[in-house]
Short mmCIF file of C-alpha atoms in Angstrom, two decimals:
data_model
loop_
_atom_site.label_atom_id
_atom_site.label_comp_id
_atom_site.label_asym_id
_atom_site.label_seq_id
_atom_site.Cartn_x
_atom_site.Cartn_y
_atom_site.Cartn_z
CA MET A 1 -0.16 0.05 -0.02
CA GLN A 2 1.09 4.11 -0.99
CA ASN A 3 0.74 4.90 2.47
CA GLN A 4 3.83 2.28 3.85
CA VAL A 5 6.46 4.92 3.56
CA HIS A 6 8.23 6.63 5.46
CA THR A 7 7.34 4.37 9.00
CA LYS A 8 11.01 3.77 10.33
CA GLY A 9 10.57 3.81 13.55
CA LEU A 10 6.99 2.64 13.90
CA CYS A 11 5.29 -0.38 14.12
CA SER A 12 4.78 -3.32 11.66
CA PRO A 13 3.20 -2.92 8.19
CA THR A 14 0.66 -5.02 9.63
CA CYS A 15 0.33 -3.22 12.60
CA GLN A 16 0.09 0.21 10.65
CA VAL A 17 -2.46 -1.84 8.19
CA LEU A 18 -4.95 -2.41 11.78
CA ILE A 19 -4.50 1.13 13.33
CA LEU A 20 -6.19 2.78 9.80
CA LEU A 21 -8.68 0.35 9.63
CA GLY A 22 -9.46 0.81 13.26
CA CYS A 23 -10.26 4.54 12.89
CA LEU A 24 -11.80 3.48 9.46
CA LEU A 25 -14.14 1.51 11.39
CA LEU A 26 -14.30 3.92 13.97
CA PHE A 27 -15.26 6.27 10.79
CA ALA A 28 -17.60 3.40 9.41
CA ALA A 29 -19.78 3.63 13.38
CA VAL A 30 -19.90 7.17 14.34
CA VAL A 31 -21.66 7.37 10.50
CA THR A 32 -24.11 4.51 10.70
CA ALA A 33 -25.04 5.53 14.54
CA ARG A 34 -26.02 9.20 12.88
CA ALA A 35 -27.32 7.91 9.51
CA TRP A 36 -31.04 9.91 8.48
CA LEU A 37 -32.37 10.67 5.16
CA SER A 38 -33.76 14.27 4.38
CA ASP A 39 -36.78 15.81 3.34
CA ASP A 40 -35.09 17.09 0.40
CA ALA A 41 -33.49 13.68 -0.06
CA TYR A 42 -37.13 13.01 -0.58
CA ILE A 43 -37.80 15.58 -3.64
CA THR A 44 -35.12 13.26 -5.98
CA PHE A 45 -36.74 10.25 -4.40
CA ARG A 46 -40.23 11.02 -6.21
CA VAL A 47 -38.32 11.60 -9.86
CA VAL A 48 -36.29 7.86 -8.75
CA GLU A 49 -40.02 6.52 -8.53
CA ASN A 50 -41.34 7.92 -11.60
CA ALA A 51 -38.01 6.71 -13.43
CA VAL A 52 -38.24 3.44 -12.30
CA ALA A 53 -42.31 2.88 -13.28
CA GLY A 54 -41.48 4.24 -16.39
CA ARG A 55 -42.47 7.88 -15.79
CA GLY A 56 -39.48 9.72 -17.33
CA LEU A 57 -37.39 11.58 -15.66
CA THR A 58 -40.16 14.32 -13.90
CA TRP A 59 -41.19 14.87 -11.00
CA ASN A 60 -44.93 15.52 -11.11
CA PRO A 61 -45.26 13.13 -14.18
CA ASP A 62 -47.39 15.22 -16.66
CA GLU A 63 -44.48 17.64 -17.01
CA ARG A 64 -40.77 17.23 -18.02
CA VAL A 65 -38.87 19.64 -15.35
CA GLN A 66 -35.58 18.42 -13.72
CA ALA A 67 -36.31 18.97 -10.04
CA TYR A 68 -33.18 17.32 -9.01
CA THR A 69 -29.29 19.03 -8.93
CA HIS A 70 -27.09 15.64 -9.06
CA PRO A 71 -28.05 13.32 -11.50
CA LEU A 72 -24.93 11.00 -11.42
CA TRP A 73 -26.43 10.10 -8.27
CA LEU A 74 -29.89 10.01 -9.18
CA PHE A 75 -28.67 7.21 -11.76
CA LEU A 76 -26.88 5.44 -8.65
CA LEU A 77 -30.06 5.06 -6.50
CA ILE A 78 -32.61 4.39 -9.67
CA ALA A 79 -30.34 1.23 -10.39
CA GLY A 80 -30.50 0.91 -6.04
CA ARG A 81 -34.35 1.33 -6.48
CA ALA A 82 -34.44 -1.07 -9.23
CA ALA A 83 -32.11 -3.51 -7.45
CA THR A 84 -34.10 -3.63 -4.04
CA GLY A 85 -38.03 -2.45 -4.48
CA GLU A 86 -37.04 0.73 -1.92
CA LEU A 87 -35.02 3.37 -1.10
CA PHE A 88 -34.85 4.46 2.47
CA TYR A 89 -32.26 1.95 3.44
CA THR A 90 -31.51 1.74 0.30
CA ALA A 91 -30.12 4.81 0.10
CA THR A 92 -29.20 4.83 3.74
CA LEU A 93 -25.97 2.30 2.90
CA LEU A 94 -25.22 3.60 -0.10
CA GLY A 95 -24.10 6.62 1.41
CA ILE A 96 -22.52 5.18 4.19
CA GLY A 97 -20.62 2.78 1.67
CA LEU A 98 -19.66 5.28 -0.58
CA SER A 99 -18.55 7.72 2.23
CA VAL A 100 -16.12 4.68 4.12
CA ALA A 101 -14.86 4.23 0.32
CA ALA A 102 -14.16 7.77 -0.26
CA VAL A 103 -12.53 7.77 3.44
CA GLY A 104 -10.42 5.00 2.76
CA LEU A 105 -8.95 5.63 -0.31
CA LEU A 106 -7.51 9.55 1.00
CA ALA A 107 -6.64 6.89 3.97
CA PHE A 108 -4.68 3.53 2.48
CA ARG A 109 -3.85 5.43 -0.92
CA LEU A 110 -2.00 8.44 -0.61
CA PRO A 111 1.65 8.68 0.24
CA VAL A 112 1.72 9.32 3.88
CA ARG A 113 2.91 7.56 7.01
CA PRO A 114 0.06 6.04 8.68
CA THR A 115 -0.37 8.15 11.31
CA THR A 116 -0.69 10.93 9.50
CA ALA A 117 -3.94 9.40 7.66
CA ALA A 118 -5.12 7.92 11.14
CA LEU A 119 -5.60 12.17 11.78
CA GLY A 120 -6.87 12.40 8.86
CA ILE A 121 -10.20 10.16 9.14
CA LEU A 122 -10.32 11.50 12.82
CA ILE A 123 -10.68 15.01 11.26
CA LEU A 124 -13.15 13.77 9.20
CA THR A 125 -15.31 11.67 11.77
CA GLY A 126 -14.94 14.74 14.25
CA SER A 127 -16.30 17.61 11.84
CA ARG A 128 -20.01 17.32 12.53
CA ALA A 129 -21.18 18.37 8.89
CA PHE A 130 -18.80 15.72 7.41
CA VAL A 131 -20.87 13.08 8.97
CA ASP A 132 -23.64 14.16 9.08
CA TYR A 133 -24.08 14.19 5.31
CA ALA A 134 -21.93 11.17 4.88
CA THR A 135 -25.79 10.20 4.85
CA SER A 136 -29.01 12.45 4.54
CA GLY A 137 -29.98 10.92 0.69
CA LEU A 138 -28.20 14.03 -0.83
CA GLU A 139 -25.25 13.79 -3.22
CA ASN A 140 -22.41 14.46 -0.87
CA PRO A 141 -20.59 10.49 -0.29
CA LEU A 142 -20.79 10.38 -4.06
CA THR A 143 -19.38 14.05 -4.31
CA HIS A 144 -16.60 12.94 -1.98
CA LEU A 145 -15.58 9.52 -3.24
CA LEU A 146 -14.82 11.13 -6.85
CA LEU A 147 -13.03 13.92 -5.79
CA ALA A 148 -11.18 10.94 -3.96
CA LEU A 149 -10.45 9.34 -6.98
CA PHE A 150 -9.59 13.14 -9.07
CA LEU A 151 -7.26 13.55 -6.17
CA LEU A 152 -5.52 10.50 -6.10
CA VAL A 153 -4.88 10.87 -10.06
CA TYR A 154 -3.86 14.47 -9.09
CA LEU A 155 -1.36 13.87 -6.78
CA THR A 156 0.15 10.65 -7.83
CA ARG A 157 -0.40 10.04 -11.52
CA PRO A 158 2.93 10.82 -13.59
CA ALA A 159 2.03 13.75 -16.21
CA GLY A 160 1.14 13.20 -19.16
CA ASN A 161 -2.51 12.85 -21.65
CA ARG A 162 -3.45 9.53 -20.10
CA ARG A 163 -3.31 11.46 -16.36
CA LEU A 164 -5.05 14.80 -17.88
CA LEU A 165 -7.92 12.62 -19.76
CA THR A 166 -8.31 10.82 -16.12
CA LEU A 167 -8.84 14.16 -14.49
CA SER A 168 -10.85 15.69 -17.30
CA PHE A 169 -13.30 12.38 -16.66
CA LEU A 170 -13.18 12.77 -13.39
CA ALA A 171 -14.13 16.44 -13.22
CA ALA A 172 -16.93 15.83 -15.57
CA LEU A 173 -18.04 13.12 -13.25
CA VAL A 174 -18.18 15.93 -10.33
CA ALA A 175 -20.17 18.01 -12.61
CA LEU A 176 -22.49 15.16 -13.29
CA ASN A 177 -22.87 14.97 -9.61
CA ARG A 178 -23.51 18.37 -8.78
CA THR A 179 -22.15 21.10 -10.94
CA ASP A 180 -20.73 23.40 -8.47
CA ALA A 181 -18.65 21.08 -7.17
CA LEU A 182 -16.63 21.52 -10.66
CA LEU A 183 -15.10 25.02 -8.95
CA LEU A 184 -13.07 22.72 -6.32
CA VAL A 185 -11.22 20.99 -9.12
CA LEU A 186 -11.32 23.46 -11.87
CA PRO A 187 -7.81 25.06 -10.96
CA ALA A 188 -6.25 21.93 -10.29
CA LEU A 189 -7.29 20.46 -14.01
CA GLY A 190 -6.62 23.62 -15.48
CA LEU A 191 -3.06 23.59 -13.64
CA ALA A 192 -2.45 20.05 -15.43
CA LEU A 193 -3.95 21.17 -18.81
CA TRP A 194 -1.44 24.29 -18.38
CA ARG A 195 1.55 21.71 -18.26
CA GLY A 196 0.69 19.63 -21.14
CA ARG A 197 0.35 22.83 -23.17
CA SER A 198 -0.16 21.14 -26.47
CA TRP A 199 -3.05 20.49 -28.94
CA SER A 200 -2.82 16.47 -27.85
CA ALA A 201 -3.39 17.90 -24.06
CA LEU A 202 -6.60 19.58 -25.18
CA ALA A 203 -7.88 17.12 -26.91
CA ALA A 204 -7.74 14.28 -24.05
CA ALA A 205 -9.26 17.11 -22.06
CA ALA A 206 -12.45 17.81 -24.01
CA LEU A 207 -12.41 14.16 -24.61
CA GLY A 208 -12.57 13.17 -20.64
CA PHE A 209 -15.46 16.29 -20.15
CA LEU A 210 -17.65 14.09 -22.76
CA PRO A 211 -20.09 12.73 -20.27
CA PHE A 212 -20.41 16.20 -18.41
CA LEU A 213 -20.94 17.69 -22.41
CA LEU A 214 -23.77 15.10 -23.41
CA TRP A 215 -25.53 15.57 -20.27
CA THR A 216 -26.22 19.02 -20.99
CA ALA A 217 -27.03 18.27 -24.90
CA PHE A 218 -29.90 15.44 -23.04
CA SER A 219 -31.06 18.60 -20.49
CA LEU A 220 -31.86 21.26 -23.28
CA VAL A 221 -33.32 18.31 -25.98
CA TYR A 222 -35.58 16.80 -23.27
CA TYR A 223 -35.84 19.36 -20.32
CA GLY A 224 -35.54 22.20 -22.94
CA PHE A 225 -32.77 23.56 -20.35
CA PRO A 226 -29.38 23.31 -19.65
CA PHE A 227 -29.30 23.35 -16.08
CA PRO A 228 -31.79 22.12 -13.31
CA ASN A 229 -34.71 23.86 -12.59
CA THR A 230 -33.73 24.40 -8.70
CA ALA A 231 -30.76 26.58 -10.44
CA TYR A 232 -33.56 28.78 -11.93
CA ALA A 233 -35.20 28.60 -8.84
CA LYS A 234 -32.82 29.55 -6.21
CA LEU A 235 -29.95 31.93 -8.73
CA SER A 236 -32.71 34.18 -10.11
CA THR A 237 -34.46 35.56 -7.43
CA GLY A 238 -34.38 39.43 -7.10
CA VAL A 239 -32.44 39.50 -3.83
CA ALA A 240 -29.53 41.53 -3.63
CA THR A 241 -26.07 39.77 -3.64
CA ALA A 242 -25.05 42.06 -0.70
CA ASP A 243 -28.28 40.16 0.93
CA LEU A 244 -27.27 37.08 0.05
CA ALA A 245 -23.25 37.71 0.73
CA ARG A 246 -24.03 38.93 4.34
CA GLN A 247 -26.02 35.46 5.21
CA GLY A 248 -23.23 33.15 3.15
CA LEU A 249 -21.17 35.12 5.58
CA ALA A 250 -23.60 34.28 8.27
CA TYR A 251 -23.67 30.34 6.88
CA LEU A 252 -19.19 30.24 7.39
CA ALA A 253 -20.50 31.90 10.91
CA ASN A 254 -22.60 29.06 11.71
CA SER A 255 -20.02 26.75 10.74
CA LEU A 256 -17.12 28.36 13.61
CA ARG A 257 -19.60 28.04 15.80
CA TRP A 258 -21.21 24.76 15.49
CA ASP A 259 -18.88 23.14 13.86
CA PRO A 260 -15.12 24.43 14.40
CA ILE A 261 -13.12 21.60 12.97
CA THR A 262 -14.61 22.11 9.44
CA LEU A 263 -13.43 25.27 8.70
CA THR A 264 -10.40 24.95 10.81
CA THR A 265 -9.46 22.35 8.71
CA ILE A 266 -9.94 24.01 5.59
CA GLY A 267 -8.28 27.49 6.86
CA ALA A 268 -5.48 25.12 7.78
CA ALA A 269 -5.04 23.82 4.44
CA LEU A 270 -5.42 27.41 2.36
CA ALA A 271 -2.08 28.32 4.85
CA LEU A 272 -0.51 25.60 3.96
CA ALA A 273 -0.66 25.52 0.41
CA VAL A 274 0.08 28.84 0.32
CA ALA A 275 3.28 28.99 2.85
CA SER A 276 4.16 25.94 -0.03
CA ARG A 277 4.85 28.22 -2.98
CA ARG A 278 4.29 25.19 -5.03
CA ALA A 279 1.57 25.17 -7.58
CA THR A 280 0.24 21.92 -7.38
CA TRP A 281 -1.10 22.97 -3.88
CA LEU A 282 -2.17 26.34 -4.81
CA ALA A 283 -4.15 25.06 -7.30
CA LEU A 284 -6.29 23.00 -5.06
CA ALA A 285 -6.34 26.22 -2.54
CA ALA A 286 -7.68 27.95 -5.44
CA GLY A 287 -10.55 25.60 -5.54
CA ILE A 288 -11.20 25.58 -2.14
CA GLY A 289 -11.11 29.47 -2.44
CA LEU A 290 -13.18 29.76 -5.00
CA TYR A 291 -15.68 27.34 -3.74
CA LEU A 292 -16.26 29.07 -0.43
CA LEU A 293 -16.56 32.62 -2.44
CA TYR A 294 -19.28 30.19 -4.19
CA ILE A 295 -21.12 29.37 -0.96
CA VAL A 296 -21.04 33.29 0.14
CA ARG A 297 -22.22 34.54 -2.74
CA ILE A 298 -25.64 32.29 -3.36
CA GLY A 299 -26.58 32.46 0.49
CA GLY A 300 -24.73 29.53 1.55
CA ASP A 301 -27.55 27.26 2.44
CA PHE A 302 -30.43 26.12 5.10
CA MET A 303 -28.84 23.04 5.95
CA SER A 304 -25.20 23.69 8.63
CA GLY A 305 -22.42 22.19 7.21
CA ARG A 306 -24.51 20.47 4.07
CA PHE A 307 -22.38 22.62 1.38
CA LEU A 308 -18.76 22.55 4.10
CA THR A 309 -18.54 18.86 3.56
CA ALA A 310 -16.71 18.85 -0.34
CA PRO A 311 -14.03 21.62 0.29
CA LEU A 312 -13.20 20.28 3.82
CA PHE A 313 -12.60 16.25 1.89
CA VAL A 314 -10.27 18.23 -0.28
CA ALA A 315 -8.57 20.32 3.04
CA VAL A 316 -8.56 17.32 4.30
CA ALA A 317 -6.21 15.70 1.39
CA VAL A 318 -4.17 18.75 1.37
CA VAL A 319 -3.22 18.10 5.36
CA MET A 320 -2.28 14.89 5.33
CA MET A 321 0.23 15.66 2.56
CA LEU A 322 1.52 18.85 3.41
CA LEU A 323 1.97 18.08 7.44
CA ASP A 324 3.45 14.69 6.84
CA GLY A 325 6.71 15.33 7.03
CA ARG A 326 6.09 17.60 9.70
CA LEU A 327 5.03 15.63 12.21
CA ARG A 328 7.63 13.07 12.67
CA THR A 329 8.38 12.69 16.24
CA ARG A 330 6.00 10.97 18.71
CA ARG A 331 5.25 14.57 20.59
CA ARG A 332 3.84 16.60 17.35
CA GLN A 333 1.46 13.56 16.10
CA TRP A 334 -0.06 13.38 19.91
CA GLY A 335 -0.01 17.23 19.71
CA ALA A 336 -1.77 16.88 16.28
CA ALA A 337 -4.08 14.19 17.84
CA ALA A 338 -4.97 16.64 20.50
CA VAL A 339 -5.56 19.52 18.77
CA VAL A 340 -8.54 17.68 16.78
CA ALA A 341 -10.14 15.99 19.34
CA ALA A 342 -10.28 19.53 21.33
CA LEU A 343 -11.82 20.94 18.16
CA ALA A 344 -14.56 17.89 17.71
CA LEU A 345 -15.40 17.91 20.77
CA ALA A 346 -16.21 22.13 20.63
CA GLY A 347 -18.51 20.74 18.12
CA TYR A 348 -20.10 18.01 19.90
CA GLY A 349 -19.76 19.01 23.02
CA PRO A 350 -22.78 21.88 23.31
CA LEU A 351 -25.12 18.95 21.70
CA TRP A 352 -23.67 16.19 24.53
CA LEU A 353 -24.95 19.09 27.39
CA ALA A 354 -27.66 20.49 26.03
CA GLY A 355 -29.36 16.68 25.93
CA ASN A 356 -28.78 16.52 22.33
CA PRO A 357 -32.40 17.66 21.36
CA VAL A 358 -34.02 16.68 18.13
CA GLY A 359 -36.96 17.07 16.50
CA ASP A 360 -38.79 20.57 16.87
CA ASP A 361 -36.33 20.77 19.92
CA ALA A 362 -33.26 20.67 17.19
CA ARG A 363 -30.76 23.58 17.01
CA ARG A 364 -31.75 27.03 14.85
CA ASP A 365 -29.76 29.90 13.89
CA GLY A 366 -31.22 32.54 12.40
CA ASP A 367 -32.18 31.02 8.67
CA ILE A 368 -29.74 28.02 9.58
CA ALA A 369 -31.06 24.43 11.02
CA ASP A 370 -29.33 21.03 12.16
CA GLU A 371 -31.11 19.21 9.59
CA ARG A 372 -30.25 16.11 10.78
CA ALA A 373 -31.65 16.53 14.49
CA TYR A 374 -34.53 18.07 12.94
CA TYR A 375 -35.00 14.92 11.37
CA TRP A 376 -33.57 12.45 13.18
CA PRO A 377 -37.38 11.26 15.12
CA ASN A 378 -38.66 10.35 11.41
CA THR A 379 -35.58 8.81 9.30
CA GLY A 380 -32.90 8.22 11.37
CA LEU A 381 -31.73 4.67 10.77
CA MET A 382 -30.67 3.70 14.38
CA ASN A 383 -33.82 5.27 15.86
CA PRO A 384 -36.07 2.43 16.96
CA ALA A 385 -38.90 4.81 17.62
CA ARG A 386 -38.99 5.93 14.06
CA THR A 387 -42.55 8.03 12.91
CA LEU A 388 -43.62 9.86 9.70
CA HIS A 389 -43.28 13.00 9.53
CA PRO A 390 -46.61 15.05 9.30
CA TRP A 391 -45.94 16.19 5.90
CA ALA A 392 -45.78 12.51 4.90
CA THR A 393 -48.70 11.61 6.32
CA GLN A 394 -50.79 14.39 4.93
CA GLY A 395 -48.89 13.11 1.65
CA LEU A 396 -50.55 9.82 2.38
CA GLU A 397 -54.04 11.30 3.27
CA LEU A 398 -54.05 12.78 -0.18
CA ARG A 399 -52.67 9.63 -2.23
CA ALA A 400 -56.15 7.80 -0.58
CA GLN A 401 -58.40 11.32 -1.96
CA GLY A 402 -57.23 10.48 -5.42
CA PRO A 403 -55.96 12.46 -8.42
CA ALA A 404 -55.71 16.20 -7.30
CA VAL A 405 -54.02 19.94 -7.55
CA ILE A 406 -52.67 21.37 -4.81
CA GLU A 407 -49.97 23.88 -3.87
CA HIS A 408 -48.22 23.23 -0.91
CA GLY A 409 -44.37 25.17 0.56
CA ASN A 410 -43.09 21.71 1.68
CA VAL A 411 -42.71 18.98 -0.99
CA GLY A 412 -40.15 16.18 -0.06
CA PHE A 413 -42.17 14.55 2.15
CA LEU A 414 -45.26 15.46 1.00
CA GLY A 415 -44.46 14.61 -2.55
CA TYR A 416 -43.46 11.32 -2.32
CA PHE A 417 -45.95 10.03 -0.10
CA ALA A 418 -48.80 11.64 -1.81
CA GLY A 419 -48.21 9.45 -5.55
CA PRO A 420 -47.77 10.68 -9.09
CA ASP A 421 -51.55 10.90 -9.22
CA ILE A 422 -50.84 13.89 -6.95
CA HIS A 423 -49.81 17.05 -9.26
CA ILE A 424 -48.11 19.50 -6.49
CA VAL A 425 -47.11 22.97 -7.08
CA ASP A 426 -44.75 23.99 -5.21
CA ARG A 427 -44.48 27.67 -3.83
CA ASN A 428 -40.69 27.70 -3.97
CA GLY A 429 -40.32 26.85 -7.61
CA LEU A 430 -38.34 24.02 -6.87
CA THR A 431 -40.04 21.57 -8.82
CA ASP A 432 -42.52 24.10 -10.50
CA PRO A 433 -41.51 25.40 -14.28
CA LEU A 434 -43.20 28.65 -13.80
CA LEU A 435 -42.93 29.73 -10.44
CA ALA A 436 -38.62 29.20 -10.68
CA ARG A 437 -38.90 31.96 -12.92
CA LEU A 438 -40.73 34.59 -10.98
CA PRO A 439 -38.98 36.79 -8.38
CA VAL A 440 -39.51 35.79 -4.73
CA ARG A 441 -42.50 36.79 -3.23
CA ASP A 442 -41.20 39.44 -0.49
CA PRO A 443 -37.29 40.39 -1.34
CA ALA A 444 -36.77 41.25 2.02
CA GLY A 445 -38.74 38.77 4.04
CA TRP A 446 -37.16 35.33 2.09
CA ARG A 447 -35.18 32.26 4.39
CA ILE A 448 -32.37 30.51 2.14
CA GLY A 449 -33.14 27.54 -0.05
CA HIS A 450 -37.11 28.65 0.56
CA PHE A 451 -37.43 31.92 -1.42
CA ARG A 452 -41.42 31.68 -1.85
CA ARG A 453 -43.42 33.04 -4.39
CA ASN A 454 -46.49 34.15 -5.28
CA VAL A 455 -49.07 31.89 -7.21
CA PRO A 456 -50.57 33.48 -10.04
CA ASP A 457 -53.77 34.37 -9.92
CA GLY A 458 -55.44 31.59 -11.93
CA TYR A 459 -52.30 29.05 -12.38
CA ILE A 460 -54.23 26.36 -9.82
CA ASP A 461 -57.34 26.32 -12.65
CA THR A 462 -55.29 26.22 -15.04
CA LEU A 463 -53.51 23.10 -14.41
CA ARG A 464 -56.96 21.88 -13.05
CA GLY A 465 -58.86 22.14 -15.83
CA GLY A 466 -56.34 22.37 -18.97
CA ARG A 467 -56.89 25.98 -20.24
CA ASN A 468 -54.88 29.04 -19.82
CA VAL A 469 -56.43 31.16 -17.40
CA ILE A 470 -53.62 33.06 -15.74
CA ALA A 471 -54.99 36.26 -14.54
CA ASP A 472 -51.94 38.05 -15.96
CA PRO A 473 -51.12 38.36 -19.54
CA ALA A 474 -47.37 38.15 -19.92
CA ILE A 475 -47.02 35.75 -16.96
CA ALA A 476 -50.00 33.70 -19.41
CA ALA A 477 -48.00 33.60 -22.25
CA TYR A 478 -44.85 33.21 -20.55
CA TYR A 479 -46.57 30.04 -19.26
CA ASP A 480 -47.57 28.87 -22.49
CA THR A 481 -44.28 29.06 -23.94
CA LEU A 482 -43.03 26.93 -20.71
CA THR A 483 -45.94 24.44 -21.70
CA THR A 484 -44.98 23.65 -24.61
CA ILE A 485 -41.62 22.94 -24.03
CA THR A 486 -42.51 20.73 -20.54
CA ARG A 487 -45.58 19.37 -22.20
CA GLY A 488 -45.49 19.04 -26.04
CA PRO A 489 -44.32 17.00 -28.04
CA LEU A 490 -40.57 16.02 -27.38
CA TRP A 491 -39.48 17.05 -30.78
CA SER A 492 -41.80 19.12 -32.34
CA ALA A 493 -40.39 21.95 -34.42
CA GLU A 494 -42.69 24.56 -31.77
CA ARG A 495 -40.84 22.92 -28.93
CA ARG A 496 -37.31 24.24 -30.87
CA ARG A 497 -38.25 27.28 -31.38
CA ALA A 498 -39.93 27.51 -27.83
CA ILE A 499 -36.41 26.34 -26.13
CA TRP A 500 -34.30 28.68 -28.79
CA GLN A 501 -36.80 31.40 -27.16
CA VAL A 502 -36.78 31.30 -23.86
CA ASN A 503 -32.80 30.19 -23.46
CA THR A 504 -31.70 33.53 -25.63
CA GLU A 505 -34.29 36.15 -24.49
#
């Protein structure tokens, strides 16, 4: 194994492997103990159920709308659902398995001494954000695994077009799993391309990106738009950039208060990379920096720590590699372990002292919430007293009533349990093509991740009756164009003209 270098003075190779396995098992145990699923994951789960049932990659089956941000994760869930016949355990176990694989790859394949690799595992185990979103039903675990593969190729493979092709392919998969995660690897990929500086290198990079380009083309043809509907709902709100940036900074401040090990590790990685003055590390630091700026620009998220797990994972790899040569003595190794333990306890300590409140008592910090704690009573894997969330119960009641068109502001559990016969108008616009493109209801009274829109007069009646009776003439005309795209014949000339119109205006 590659990390069995520089091991003089330590225990035997077998002992070193056992130490690392013990740390990895600890990580797996902590992740399993805290495993859960989020309400937002059930938005994707409804698409999975429609796809498996032959209703297409749709959320409301009667319209083609990309209501998910992670195509690659979606396809993995579809395969799992088709194989097992259910989603709760499938999504949870996929999250655990992918997370353990990602952490194991860094620990066992990066060329660092075993004690340093163990320290990296302990950092990730001590991060509340990383542990919480090692499951959740969202795309984070697959992002971490793809980042691990990218980092291993970037840091250990010799330069050349084959390496560049592999890096580009993995970057494309990262983007296919979640587009904004591409920011983390783009500077490193750019550096590899610059070092190649040839037409053949450019061709290799272009070829590697083919999966993402093909998906974008498919999305444009099938959905009528190159980006997910959620992107239009969250990025075209009319909310002032300065207001979003303040909320983004609040998101980082929340992480420092609730989970100090996460941003401290990211900061340490940036400092070590700058101090190294080596382009290899500066490129990774630039990726982390770009991603953090992006998080601030979009206002962060309402799920505490969710958007920080990917940059943390890259930061841990940087810290492991750049600290390895400095942790040669036992005193330094134990000192580093003590710092990690203190930071981890600083994050988990307040929860333990407060009795680890869950459900309605889960912590809130303004618009930011401890989502895992909030949904633990309903979706905690190790919670023997799991109960249906009220939105899930409401969904089952709607299913029993038969086909209907309703509007609601929380569509995860409700949409999944209501089933395909209930057409749901999402007030936040995440799954609705029209509302996603309207300004928020109150530019001064929004909550991050929940940009409520006013449902236009006549919109619900239009969906129920099939005739456009929307009161506002401009919105009515725009709805007709959207309907041609989302409901019209896939290959009609009229639809092609409508796609061109809305994407170029």
